[in-house]
PDB file of C-alpha atoms in Angstrom:
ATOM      1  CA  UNK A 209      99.091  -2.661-149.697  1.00 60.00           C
ATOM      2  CA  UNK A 210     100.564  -2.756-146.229  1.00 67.00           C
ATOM      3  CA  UNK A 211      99.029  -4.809-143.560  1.00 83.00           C
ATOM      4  CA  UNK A 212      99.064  -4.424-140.176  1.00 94.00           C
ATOM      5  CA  UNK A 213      97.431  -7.093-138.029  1.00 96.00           C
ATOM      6  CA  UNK A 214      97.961  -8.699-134.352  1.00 97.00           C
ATOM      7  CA  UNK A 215      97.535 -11.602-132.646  1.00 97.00           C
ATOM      8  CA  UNK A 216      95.028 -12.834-129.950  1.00 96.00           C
ATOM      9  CA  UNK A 217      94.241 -15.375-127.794  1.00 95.00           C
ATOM     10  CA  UNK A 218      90.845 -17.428-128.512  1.00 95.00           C
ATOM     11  CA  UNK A 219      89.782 -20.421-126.363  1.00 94.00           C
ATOM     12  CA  UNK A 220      86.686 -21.385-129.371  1.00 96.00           C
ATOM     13  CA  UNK A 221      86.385 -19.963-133.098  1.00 97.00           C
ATOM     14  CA  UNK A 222      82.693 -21.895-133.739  1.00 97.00           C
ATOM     15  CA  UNK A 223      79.511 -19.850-133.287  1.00 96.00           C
ATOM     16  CA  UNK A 224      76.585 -21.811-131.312  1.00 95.00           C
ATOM     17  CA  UNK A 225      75.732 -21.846-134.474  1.00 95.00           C
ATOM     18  CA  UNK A 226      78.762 -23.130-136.256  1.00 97.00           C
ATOM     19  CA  UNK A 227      80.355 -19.567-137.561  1.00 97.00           C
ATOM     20  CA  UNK A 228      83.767 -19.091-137.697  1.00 97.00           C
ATOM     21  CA  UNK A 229      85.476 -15.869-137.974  1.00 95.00           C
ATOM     22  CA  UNK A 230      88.984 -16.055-138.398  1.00 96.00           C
ATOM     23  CA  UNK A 231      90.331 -12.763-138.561  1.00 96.00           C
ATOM     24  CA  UNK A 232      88.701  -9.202-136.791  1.00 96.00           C
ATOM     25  CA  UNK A 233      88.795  -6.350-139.131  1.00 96.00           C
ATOM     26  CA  UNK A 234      88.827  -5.884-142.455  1.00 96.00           C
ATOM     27  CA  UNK A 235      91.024  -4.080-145.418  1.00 95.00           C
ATOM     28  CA  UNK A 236      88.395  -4.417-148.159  1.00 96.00           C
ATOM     29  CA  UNK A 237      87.336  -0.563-147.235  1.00 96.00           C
ATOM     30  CA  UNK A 238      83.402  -0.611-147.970  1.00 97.00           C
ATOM     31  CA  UNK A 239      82.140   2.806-147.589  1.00 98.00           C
ATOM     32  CA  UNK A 240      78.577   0.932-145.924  1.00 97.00           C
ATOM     33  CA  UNK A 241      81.042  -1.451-143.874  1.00 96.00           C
ATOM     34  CA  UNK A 242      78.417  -3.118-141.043  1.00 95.00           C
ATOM     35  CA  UNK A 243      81.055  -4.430-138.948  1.00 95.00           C
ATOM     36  CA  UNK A 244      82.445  -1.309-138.245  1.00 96.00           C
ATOM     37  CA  UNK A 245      79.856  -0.542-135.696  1.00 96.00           C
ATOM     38  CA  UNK A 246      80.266  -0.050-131.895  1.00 94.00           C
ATOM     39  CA  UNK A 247      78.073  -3.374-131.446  1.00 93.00           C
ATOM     40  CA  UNK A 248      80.493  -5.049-132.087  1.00 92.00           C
ATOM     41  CA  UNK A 249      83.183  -4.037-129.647  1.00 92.00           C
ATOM     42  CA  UNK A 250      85.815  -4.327-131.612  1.00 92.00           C
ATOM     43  CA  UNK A 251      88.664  -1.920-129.571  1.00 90.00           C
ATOM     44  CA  UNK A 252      91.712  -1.750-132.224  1.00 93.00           C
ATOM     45  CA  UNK A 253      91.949  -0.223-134.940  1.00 94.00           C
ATOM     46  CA  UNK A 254      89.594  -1.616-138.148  1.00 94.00           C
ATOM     47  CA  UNK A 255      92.110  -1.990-140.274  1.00 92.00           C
ATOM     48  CA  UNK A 256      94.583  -3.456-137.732  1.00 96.00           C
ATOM     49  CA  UNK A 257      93.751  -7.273-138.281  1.00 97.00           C
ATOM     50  CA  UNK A 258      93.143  -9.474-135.329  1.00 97.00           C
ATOM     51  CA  UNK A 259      94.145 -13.084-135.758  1.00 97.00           C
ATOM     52  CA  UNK A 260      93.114 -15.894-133.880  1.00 95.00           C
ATOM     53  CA  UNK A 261      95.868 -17.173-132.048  1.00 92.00           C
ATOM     54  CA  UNK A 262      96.016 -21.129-133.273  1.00 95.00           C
ATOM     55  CA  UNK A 263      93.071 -20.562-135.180  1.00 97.00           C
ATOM     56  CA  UNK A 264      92.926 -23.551-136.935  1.00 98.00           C
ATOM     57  CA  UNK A 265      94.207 -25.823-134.164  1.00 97.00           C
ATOM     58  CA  UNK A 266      91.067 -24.540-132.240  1.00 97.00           C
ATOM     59  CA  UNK A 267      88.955 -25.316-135.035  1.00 98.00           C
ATOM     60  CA  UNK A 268      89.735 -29.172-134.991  1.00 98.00           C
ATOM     61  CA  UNK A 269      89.520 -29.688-131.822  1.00 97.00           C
ATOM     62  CA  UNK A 270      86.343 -27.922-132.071  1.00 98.00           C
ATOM     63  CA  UNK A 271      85.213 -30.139-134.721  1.00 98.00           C
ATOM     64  CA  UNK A 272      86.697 -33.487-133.204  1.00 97.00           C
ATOM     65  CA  UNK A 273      84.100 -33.320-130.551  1.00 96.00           C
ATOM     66  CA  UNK A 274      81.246 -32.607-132.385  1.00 96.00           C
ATOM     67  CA  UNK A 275      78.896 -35.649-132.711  1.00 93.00           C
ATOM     68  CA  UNK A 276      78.040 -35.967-136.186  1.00 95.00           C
ATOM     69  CA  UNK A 277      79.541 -33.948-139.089  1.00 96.00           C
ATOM     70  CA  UNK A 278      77.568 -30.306-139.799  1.00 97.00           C
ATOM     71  CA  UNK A 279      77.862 -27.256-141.849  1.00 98.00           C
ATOM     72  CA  UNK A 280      80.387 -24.730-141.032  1.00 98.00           C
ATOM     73  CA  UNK A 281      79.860 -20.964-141.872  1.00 98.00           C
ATOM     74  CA  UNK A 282      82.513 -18.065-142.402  1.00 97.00           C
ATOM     75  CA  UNK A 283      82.546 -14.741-143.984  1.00 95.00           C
ATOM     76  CA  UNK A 284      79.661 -13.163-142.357  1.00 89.00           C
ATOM     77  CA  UNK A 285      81.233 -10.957-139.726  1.00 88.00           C
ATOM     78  CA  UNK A 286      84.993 -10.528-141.371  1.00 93.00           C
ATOM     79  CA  UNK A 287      86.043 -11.479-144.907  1.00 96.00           C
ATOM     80  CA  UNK A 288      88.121 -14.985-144.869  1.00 95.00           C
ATOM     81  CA  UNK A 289      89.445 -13.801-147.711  1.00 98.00           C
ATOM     82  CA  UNK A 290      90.961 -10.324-146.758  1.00 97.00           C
ATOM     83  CA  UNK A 291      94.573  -8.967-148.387  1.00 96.00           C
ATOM     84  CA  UNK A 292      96.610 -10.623-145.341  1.00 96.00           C
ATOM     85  CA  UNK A 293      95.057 -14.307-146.061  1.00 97.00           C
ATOM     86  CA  UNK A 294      97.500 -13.925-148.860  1.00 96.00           C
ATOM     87  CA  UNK A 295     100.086 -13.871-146.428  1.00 96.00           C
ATOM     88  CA  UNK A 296      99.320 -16.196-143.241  1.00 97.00           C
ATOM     89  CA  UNK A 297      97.046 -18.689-144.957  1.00 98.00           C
ATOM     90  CA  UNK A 298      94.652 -19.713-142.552  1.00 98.00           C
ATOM     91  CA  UNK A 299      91.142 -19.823-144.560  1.00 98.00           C
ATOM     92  CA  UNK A 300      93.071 -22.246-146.623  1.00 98.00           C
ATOM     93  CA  UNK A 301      94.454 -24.556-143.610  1.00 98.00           C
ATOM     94  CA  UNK A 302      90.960 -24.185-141.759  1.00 98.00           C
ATOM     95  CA  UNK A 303      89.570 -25.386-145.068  1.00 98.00           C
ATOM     96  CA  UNK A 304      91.539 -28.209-145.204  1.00 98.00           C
ATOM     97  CA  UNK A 305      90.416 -29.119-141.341  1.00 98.00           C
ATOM     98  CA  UNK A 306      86.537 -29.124-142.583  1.00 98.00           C
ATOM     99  CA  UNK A 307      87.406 -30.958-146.097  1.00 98.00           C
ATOM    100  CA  UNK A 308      89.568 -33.401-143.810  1.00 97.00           C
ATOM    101  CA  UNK A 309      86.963 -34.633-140.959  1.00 97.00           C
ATOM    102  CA  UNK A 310      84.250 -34.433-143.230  1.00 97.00           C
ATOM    103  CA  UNK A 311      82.069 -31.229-142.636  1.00 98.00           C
ATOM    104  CA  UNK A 312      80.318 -28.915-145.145  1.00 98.00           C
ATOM    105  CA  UNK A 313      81.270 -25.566-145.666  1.00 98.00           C
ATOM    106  CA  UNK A 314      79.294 -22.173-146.474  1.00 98.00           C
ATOM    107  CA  UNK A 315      81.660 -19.129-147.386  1.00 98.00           C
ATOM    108  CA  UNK A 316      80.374 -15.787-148.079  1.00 98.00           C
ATOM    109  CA  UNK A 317      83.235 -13.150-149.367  1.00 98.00           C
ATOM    110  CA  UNK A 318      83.579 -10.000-151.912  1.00 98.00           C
ATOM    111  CA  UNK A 319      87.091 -11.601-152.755  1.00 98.00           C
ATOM    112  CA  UNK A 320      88.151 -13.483-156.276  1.00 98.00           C
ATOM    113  CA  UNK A 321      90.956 -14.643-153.961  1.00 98.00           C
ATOM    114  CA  UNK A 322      88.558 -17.998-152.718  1.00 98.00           C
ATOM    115  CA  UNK A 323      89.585 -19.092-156.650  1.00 98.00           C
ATOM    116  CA  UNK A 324      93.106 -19.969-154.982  1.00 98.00           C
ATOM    117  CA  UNK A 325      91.134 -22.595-153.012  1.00 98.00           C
ATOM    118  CA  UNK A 326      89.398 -24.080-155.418  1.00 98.00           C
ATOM    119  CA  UNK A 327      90.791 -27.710-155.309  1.00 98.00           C
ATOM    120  CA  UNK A 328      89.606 -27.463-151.393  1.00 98.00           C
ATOM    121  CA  UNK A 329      86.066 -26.276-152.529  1.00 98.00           C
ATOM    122  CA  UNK A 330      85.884 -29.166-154.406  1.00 98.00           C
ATOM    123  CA  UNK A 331      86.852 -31.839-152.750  1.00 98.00           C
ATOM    124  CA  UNK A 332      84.189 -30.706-149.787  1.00 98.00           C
ATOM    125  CA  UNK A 333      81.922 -30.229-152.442  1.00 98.00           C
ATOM    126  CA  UNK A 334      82.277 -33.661-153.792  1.00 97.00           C
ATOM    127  CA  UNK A 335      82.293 -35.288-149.696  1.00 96.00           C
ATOM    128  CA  UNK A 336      79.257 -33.248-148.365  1.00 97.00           C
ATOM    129  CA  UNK A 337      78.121 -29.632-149.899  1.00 98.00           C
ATOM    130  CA  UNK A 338      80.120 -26.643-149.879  1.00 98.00           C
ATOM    131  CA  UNK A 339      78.563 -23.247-150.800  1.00 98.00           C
ATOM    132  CA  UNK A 340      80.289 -20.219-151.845  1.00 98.00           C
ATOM    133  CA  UNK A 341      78.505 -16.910-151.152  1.00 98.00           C
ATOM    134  CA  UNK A 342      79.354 -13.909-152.900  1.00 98.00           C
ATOM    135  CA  UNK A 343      78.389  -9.915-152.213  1.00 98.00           C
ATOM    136  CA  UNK A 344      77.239  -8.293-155.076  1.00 98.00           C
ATOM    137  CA  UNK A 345      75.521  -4.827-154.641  1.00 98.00           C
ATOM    138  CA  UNK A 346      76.701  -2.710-157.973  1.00 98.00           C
ATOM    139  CA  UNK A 347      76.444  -3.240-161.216  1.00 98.00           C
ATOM    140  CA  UNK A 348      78.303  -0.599-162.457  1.00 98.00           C
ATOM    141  CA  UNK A 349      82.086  -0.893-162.376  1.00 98.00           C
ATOM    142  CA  UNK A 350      83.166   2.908-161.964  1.00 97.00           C
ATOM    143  CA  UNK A 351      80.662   2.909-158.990  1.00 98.00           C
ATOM    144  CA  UNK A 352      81.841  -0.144-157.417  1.00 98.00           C
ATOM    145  CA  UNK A 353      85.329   1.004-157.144  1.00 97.00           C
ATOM    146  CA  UNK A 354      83.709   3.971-154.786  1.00 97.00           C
ATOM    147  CA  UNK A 355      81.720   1.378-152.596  1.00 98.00           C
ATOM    148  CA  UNK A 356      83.510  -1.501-152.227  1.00 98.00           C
ATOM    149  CA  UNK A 357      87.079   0.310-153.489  1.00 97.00           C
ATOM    150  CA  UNK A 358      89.721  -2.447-152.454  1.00 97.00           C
ATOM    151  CA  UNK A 359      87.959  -6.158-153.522  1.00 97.00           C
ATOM    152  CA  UNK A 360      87.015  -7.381-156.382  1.00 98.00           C
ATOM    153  CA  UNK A 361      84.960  -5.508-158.818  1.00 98.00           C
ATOM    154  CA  UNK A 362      81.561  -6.811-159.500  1.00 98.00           C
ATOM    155  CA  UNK A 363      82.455  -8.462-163.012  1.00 98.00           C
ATOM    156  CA  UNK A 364      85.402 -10.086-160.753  1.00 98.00           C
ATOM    157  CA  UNK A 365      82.927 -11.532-158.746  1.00 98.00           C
ATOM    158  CA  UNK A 366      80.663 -12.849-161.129  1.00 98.00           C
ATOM    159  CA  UNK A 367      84.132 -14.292-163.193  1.00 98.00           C
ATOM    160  CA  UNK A 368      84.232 -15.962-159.532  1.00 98.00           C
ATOM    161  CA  UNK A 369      80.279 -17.532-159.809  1.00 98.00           C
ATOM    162  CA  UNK A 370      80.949 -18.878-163.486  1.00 98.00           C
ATOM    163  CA  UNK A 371      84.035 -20.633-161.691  1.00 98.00           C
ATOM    164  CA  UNK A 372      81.768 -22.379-159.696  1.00 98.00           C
ATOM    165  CA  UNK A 373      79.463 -22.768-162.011  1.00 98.00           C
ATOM    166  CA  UNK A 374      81.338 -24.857-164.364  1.00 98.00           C
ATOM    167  CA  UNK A 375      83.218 -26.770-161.067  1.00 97.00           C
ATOM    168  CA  UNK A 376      79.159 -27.864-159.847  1.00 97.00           C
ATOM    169  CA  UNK A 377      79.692 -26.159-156.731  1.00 98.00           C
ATOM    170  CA  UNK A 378      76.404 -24.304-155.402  1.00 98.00           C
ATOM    171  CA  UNK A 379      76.250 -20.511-154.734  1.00 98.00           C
ATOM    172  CA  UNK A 380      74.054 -17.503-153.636  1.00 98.00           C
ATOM    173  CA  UNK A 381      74.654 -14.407-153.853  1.00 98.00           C
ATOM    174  CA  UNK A 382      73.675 -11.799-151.270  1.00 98.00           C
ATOM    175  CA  UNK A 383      72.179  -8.481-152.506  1.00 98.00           C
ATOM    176  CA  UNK A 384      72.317  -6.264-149.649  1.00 96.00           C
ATOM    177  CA  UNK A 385      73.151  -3.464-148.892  1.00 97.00           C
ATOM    178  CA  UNK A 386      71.413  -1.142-151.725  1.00 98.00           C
ATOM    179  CA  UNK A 387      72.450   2.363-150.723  1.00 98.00           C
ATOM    180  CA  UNK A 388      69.454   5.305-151.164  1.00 98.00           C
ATOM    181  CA  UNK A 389      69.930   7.302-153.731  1.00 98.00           C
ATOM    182  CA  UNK A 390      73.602   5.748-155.039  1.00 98.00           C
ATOM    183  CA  UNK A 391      72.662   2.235-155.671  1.00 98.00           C
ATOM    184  CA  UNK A 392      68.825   1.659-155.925  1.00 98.00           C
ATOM    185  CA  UNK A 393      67.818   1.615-159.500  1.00 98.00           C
ATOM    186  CA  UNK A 394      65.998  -0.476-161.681  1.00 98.00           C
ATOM    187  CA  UNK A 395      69.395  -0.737-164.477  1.00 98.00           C
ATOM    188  CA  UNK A 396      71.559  -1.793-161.249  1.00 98.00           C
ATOM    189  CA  UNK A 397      69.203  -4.757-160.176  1.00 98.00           C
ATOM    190  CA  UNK A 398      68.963  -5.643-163.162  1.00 98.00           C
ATOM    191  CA  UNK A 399      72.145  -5.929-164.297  1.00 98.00           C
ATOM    192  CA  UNK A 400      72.878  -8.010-161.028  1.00 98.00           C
ATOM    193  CA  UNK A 401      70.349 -10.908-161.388  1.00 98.00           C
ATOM    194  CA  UNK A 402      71.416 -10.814-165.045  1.00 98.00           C
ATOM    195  CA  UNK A 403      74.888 -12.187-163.728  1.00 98.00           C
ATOM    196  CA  UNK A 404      73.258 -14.319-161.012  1.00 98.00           C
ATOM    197  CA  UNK A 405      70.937 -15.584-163.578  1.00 98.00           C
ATOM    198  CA  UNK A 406      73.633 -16.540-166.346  1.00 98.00           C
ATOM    199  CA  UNK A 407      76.108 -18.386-162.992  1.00 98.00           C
ATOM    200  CA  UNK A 408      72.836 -20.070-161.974  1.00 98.00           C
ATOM    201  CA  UNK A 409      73.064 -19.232-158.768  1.00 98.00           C
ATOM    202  CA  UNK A 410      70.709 -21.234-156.163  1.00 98.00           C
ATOM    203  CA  UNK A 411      69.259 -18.357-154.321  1.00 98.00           C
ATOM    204  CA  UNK A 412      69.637 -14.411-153.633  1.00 98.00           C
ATOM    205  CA  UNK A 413      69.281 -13.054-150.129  1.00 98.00           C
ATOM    206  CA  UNK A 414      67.943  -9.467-150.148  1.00 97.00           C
ATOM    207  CA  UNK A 415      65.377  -8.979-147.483  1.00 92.00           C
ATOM    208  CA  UNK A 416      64.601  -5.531-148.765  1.00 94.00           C
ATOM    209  CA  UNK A 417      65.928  -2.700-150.923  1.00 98.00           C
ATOM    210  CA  UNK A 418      68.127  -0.163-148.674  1.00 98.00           C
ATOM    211  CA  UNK A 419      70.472   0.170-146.085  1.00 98.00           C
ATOM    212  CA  UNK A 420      71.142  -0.020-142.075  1.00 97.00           C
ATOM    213  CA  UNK A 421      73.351   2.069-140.156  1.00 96.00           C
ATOM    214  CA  UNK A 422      74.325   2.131-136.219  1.00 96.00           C
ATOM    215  CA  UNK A 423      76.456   3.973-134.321  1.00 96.00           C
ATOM    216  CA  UNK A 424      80.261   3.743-135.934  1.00 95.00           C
ATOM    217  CA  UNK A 425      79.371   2.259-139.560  1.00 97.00           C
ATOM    218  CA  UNK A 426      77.442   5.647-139.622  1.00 97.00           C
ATOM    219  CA  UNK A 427      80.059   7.722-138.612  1.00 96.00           C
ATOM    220  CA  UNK A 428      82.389   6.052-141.575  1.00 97.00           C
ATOM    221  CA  UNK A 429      79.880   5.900-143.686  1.00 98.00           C
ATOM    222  CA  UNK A 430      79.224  10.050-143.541  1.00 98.00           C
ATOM    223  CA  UNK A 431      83.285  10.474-144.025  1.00 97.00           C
ATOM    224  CA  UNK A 432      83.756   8.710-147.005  1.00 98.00           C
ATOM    225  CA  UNK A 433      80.407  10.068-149.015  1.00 98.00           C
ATOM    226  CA  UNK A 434      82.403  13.672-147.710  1.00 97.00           C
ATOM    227  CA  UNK A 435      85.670  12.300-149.179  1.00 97.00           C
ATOM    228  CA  UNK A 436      83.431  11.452-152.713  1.00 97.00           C
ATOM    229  CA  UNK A 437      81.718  14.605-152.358  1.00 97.00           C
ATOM    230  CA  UNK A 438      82.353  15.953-155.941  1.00 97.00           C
ATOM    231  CA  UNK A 439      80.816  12.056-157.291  1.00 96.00           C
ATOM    232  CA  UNK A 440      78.131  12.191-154.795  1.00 97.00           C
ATOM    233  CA  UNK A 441      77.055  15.686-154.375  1.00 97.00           C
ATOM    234  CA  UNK A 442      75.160  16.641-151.316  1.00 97.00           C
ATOM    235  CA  UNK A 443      74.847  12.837-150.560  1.00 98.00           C
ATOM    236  CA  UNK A 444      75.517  13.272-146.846  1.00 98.00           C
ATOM    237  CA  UNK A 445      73.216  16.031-146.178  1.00 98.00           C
ATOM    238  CA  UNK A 446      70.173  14.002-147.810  1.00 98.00           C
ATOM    239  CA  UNK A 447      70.806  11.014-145.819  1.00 98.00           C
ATOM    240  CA  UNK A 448      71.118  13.365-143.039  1.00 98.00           C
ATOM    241  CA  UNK A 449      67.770  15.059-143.708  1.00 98.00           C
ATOM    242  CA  UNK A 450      66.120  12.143-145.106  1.00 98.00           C
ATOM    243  CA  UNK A 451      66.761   9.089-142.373  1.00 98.00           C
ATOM    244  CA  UNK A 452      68.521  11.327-139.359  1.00 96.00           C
ATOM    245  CA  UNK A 453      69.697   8.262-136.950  1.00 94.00           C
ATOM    246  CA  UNK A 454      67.567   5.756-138.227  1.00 96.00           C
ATOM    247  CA  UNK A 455      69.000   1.991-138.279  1.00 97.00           C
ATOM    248  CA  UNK A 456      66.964   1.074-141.072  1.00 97.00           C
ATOM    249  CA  UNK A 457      67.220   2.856-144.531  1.00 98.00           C
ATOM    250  CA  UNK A 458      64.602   1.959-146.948  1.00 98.00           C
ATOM    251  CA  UNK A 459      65.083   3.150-150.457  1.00 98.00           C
ATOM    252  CA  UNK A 460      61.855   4.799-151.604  1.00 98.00           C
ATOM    253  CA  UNK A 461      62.601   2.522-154.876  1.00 98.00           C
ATOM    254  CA  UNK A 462      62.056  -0.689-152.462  1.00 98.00           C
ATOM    255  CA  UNK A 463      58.170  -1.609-153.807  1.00 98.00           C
ATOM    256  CA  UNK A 464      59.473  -1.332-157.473  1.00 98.00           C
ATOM    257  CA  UNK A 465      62.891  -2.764-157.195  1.00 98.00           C
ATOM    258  CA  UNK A 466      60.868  -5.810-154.510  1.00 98.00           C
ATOM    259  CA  UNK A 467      58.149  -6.882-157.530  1.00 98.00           C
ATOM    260  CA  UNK A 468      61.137  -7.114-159.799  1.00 98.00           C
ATOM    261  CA  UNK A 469      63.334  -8.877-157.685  1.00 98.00           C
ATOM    262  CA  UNK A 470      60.580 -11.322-157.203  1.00 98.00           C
ATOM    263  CA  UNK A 471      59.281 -11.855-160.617  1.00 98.00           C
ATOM    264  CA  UNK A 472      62.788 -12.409-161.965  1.00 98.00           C
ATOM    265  CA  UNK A 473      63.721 -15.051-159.184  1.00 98.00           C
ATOM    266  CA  UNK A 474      60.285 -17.227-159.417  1.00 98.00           C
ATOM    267  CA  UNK A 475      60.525 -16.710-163.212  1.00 98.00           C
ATOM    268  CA  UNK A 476      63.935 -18.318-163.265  1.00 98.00           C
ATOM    269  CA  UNK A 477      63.827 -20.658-160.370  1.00 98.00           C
ATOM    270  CA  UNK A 478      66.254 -18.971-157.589  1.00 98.00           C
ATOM    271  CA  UNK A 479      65.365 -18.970-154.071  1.00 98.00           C
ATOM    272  CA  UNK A 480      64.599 -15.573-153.233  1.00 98.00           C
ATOM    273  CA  UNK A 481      63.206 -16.189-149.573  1.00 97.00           C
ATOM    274  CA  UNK A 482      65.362 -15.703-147.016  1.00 96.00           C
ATOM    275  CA  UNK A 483      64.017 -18.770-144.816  1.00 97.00           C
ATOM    276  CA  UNK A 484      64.505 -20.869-147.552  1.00 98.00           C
ATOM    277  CA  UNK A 485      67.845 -19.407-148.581  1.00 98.00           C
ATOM    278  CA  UNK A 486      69.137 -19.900-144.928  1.00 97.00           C
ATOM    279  CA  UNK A 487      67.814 -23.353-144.330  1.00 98.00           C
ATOM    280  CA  UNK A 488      69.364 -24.448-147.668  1.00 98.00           C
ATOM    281  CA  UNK A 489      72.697 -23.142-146.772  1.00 98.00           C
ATOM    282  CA  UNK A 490      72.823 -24.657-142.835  1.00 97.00           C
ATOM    283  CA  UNK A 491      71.459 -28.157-144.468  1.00 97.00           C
ATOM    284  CA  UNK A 492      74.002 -30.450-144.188  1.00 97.00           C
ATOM    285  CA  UNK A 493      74.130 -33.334-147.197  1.00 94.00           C
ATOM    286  CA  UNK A 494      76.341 -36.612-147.717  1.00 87.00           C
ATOM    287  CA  UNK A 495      76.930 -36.618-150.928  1.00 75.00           C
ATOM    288  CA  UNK A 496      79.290 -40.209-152.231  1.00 57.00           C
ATOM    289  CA  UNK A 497      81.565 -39.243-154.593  1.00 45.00           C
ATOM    290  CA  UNK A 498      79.400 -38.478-158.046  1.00 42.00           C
ATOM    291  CA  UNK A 499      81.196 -35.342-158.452  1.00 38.00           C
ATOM    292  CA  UNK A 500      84.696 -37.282-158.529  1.00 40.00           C
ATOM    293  CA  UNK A 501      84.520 -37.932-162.452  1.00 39.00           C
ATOM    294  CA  UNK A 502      84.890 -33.889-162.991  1.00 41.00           C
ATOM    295  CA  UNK A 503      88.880 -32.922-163.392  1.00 43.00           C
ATOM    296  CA  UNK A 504      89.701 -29.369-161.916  1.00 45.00           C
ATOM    297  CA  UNK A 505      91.818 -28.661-165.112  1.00 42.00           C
ATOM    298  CA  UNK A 506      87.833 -28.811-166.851  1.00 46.00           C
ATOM    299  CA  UNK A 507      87.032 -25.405-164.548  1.00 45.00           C
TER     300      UNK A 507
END
């Protein structure tokens, strides 16, 4: 794949709240993509990657004046693990900033690429908590190639959860979005908590069954159900008809895909509310070093 990507100048890459985003854009190509919309005022071209400019320079000075040591986020807005991290690197080197002054870590990406980091995972794992976050929305592989077509499948994912799994390093998985009409069936929830289930994952975030859609992740959305036109017939028009230019897209499914989501999580002990999910993942712990006796070669 060719990349195209730029470089900009950042005075901060922390949140208020501790989020990083490292890179502005994405090449992953979901056809439900969020952070393609106008909100977000992002002026180049999506698939032209912005890089912060001394990214992870920024990021330890950042973290050299903070008072005590806290959890850092990424992923949320832009994948940290995107085709060009192959190239420049700098998830990894801001990882090693984190694991090196002592701070936790919580990652969400669609990627099997975070496996490369692995050893860094670990090793902030075993000093505070690290928590890797993975998207999973389809079950079905043929479908998933539509939605999400250049990441990692689904099973790719979940090869990513048993990873971390057998390495004792804790993950959720978000469930979100679930498109109407494509993605909103009983066999495809299913067949995701099965996988989060056997990685024994600590929670799921879904905070209902559907979709949302502003101005720009709309528009993208529309053109690539027209491009899979003869997979999804007349998808477009029954959005169209169905939610006109509503932001929040509830799949009629939602009460009967809800009371199985919920009887499945309590039944096998995953945190399925999203408070809980969130203050879990922004907790920061000290851990020793219990999880030092585990060799990598054993993951």
């Amino acid at each position: 794949m060719s990349m195209k990507y730029h470089y900009a100048d950042y005075k901060t890459i922390l949140s208020p709240k501790n989020g990083m985003n490292i890179y502005r854009g994405c090449t992953h190509n979901c056809i439900y993509c969020d952070s393609r919309s106008v909100c977000y005022q992002i002026k180049h071209d999506f698939d032209d990657i912005e890089v912060k400019r001394n990214a992870v320079e920024i990021l330890e000075k950042q973290l050299l004046r903070k008072r005590s040591p806290c959890m850092i986020s990424t992923g949320a807005m832009c994948d940290s693990y995107i085709h060009l991290e192959e190239e420049l690197q700098l998830t990894r080197q801001c990882l090693e900033v984190i694991e090196r002054h002592g701070f936790g870590l919580s990652i969400l990406t669609k990627s099997a690429r975070i496996m490369r980091d692995v050893d860094l995972l670990y090793a902030i794992n075993a000093k505070t908590k690290c928590v890797v976050q993975m998207t999973m929305t389809t079950f079905d592989e043929d479908l998933c190639c539509i939605i999400e077509p250049d990441v990692s499948t689904t099973v790719e994912r979940f090869a990513v959860l048993e990873a971390m799994r057998k390495a004792e390093i804790p993950t959720v998985v978000w469930l979100c979005p679930i498109l109407p009409f494509i993605n909103d069936t009983e066999e495809n929830l299913r067949g995701i908590l099965d996988y989060c289930i056997r990685a024994k994952v600590r929670g799921v975030i879904a905070w209902s069954f559907g979709t949302t859609m502003r101005e720009g992740s709309r528009n993208y959305f529309y053109r690539k159900l027209d491009e899979h036109s003869s997979i999804l017939p007349d998808m477009k028009q029954r959005y169209i008809e169905t939610f006109g230019d509503r932001y929040e897209c509830l799949s009629p499914n939602n009460p009967q895909l809800w009371a199985i989501f919920k009887a499945e999580c309590e039944k096998h002990g995953i945190m399925y509310r999203s408070k809980d999910v969130f203050e879990y993942l922004c907790k920061f712990e000290s851990r020793g070093m219990e999880y030092g006796q585990m060799s990598l070669f054993d993951i």
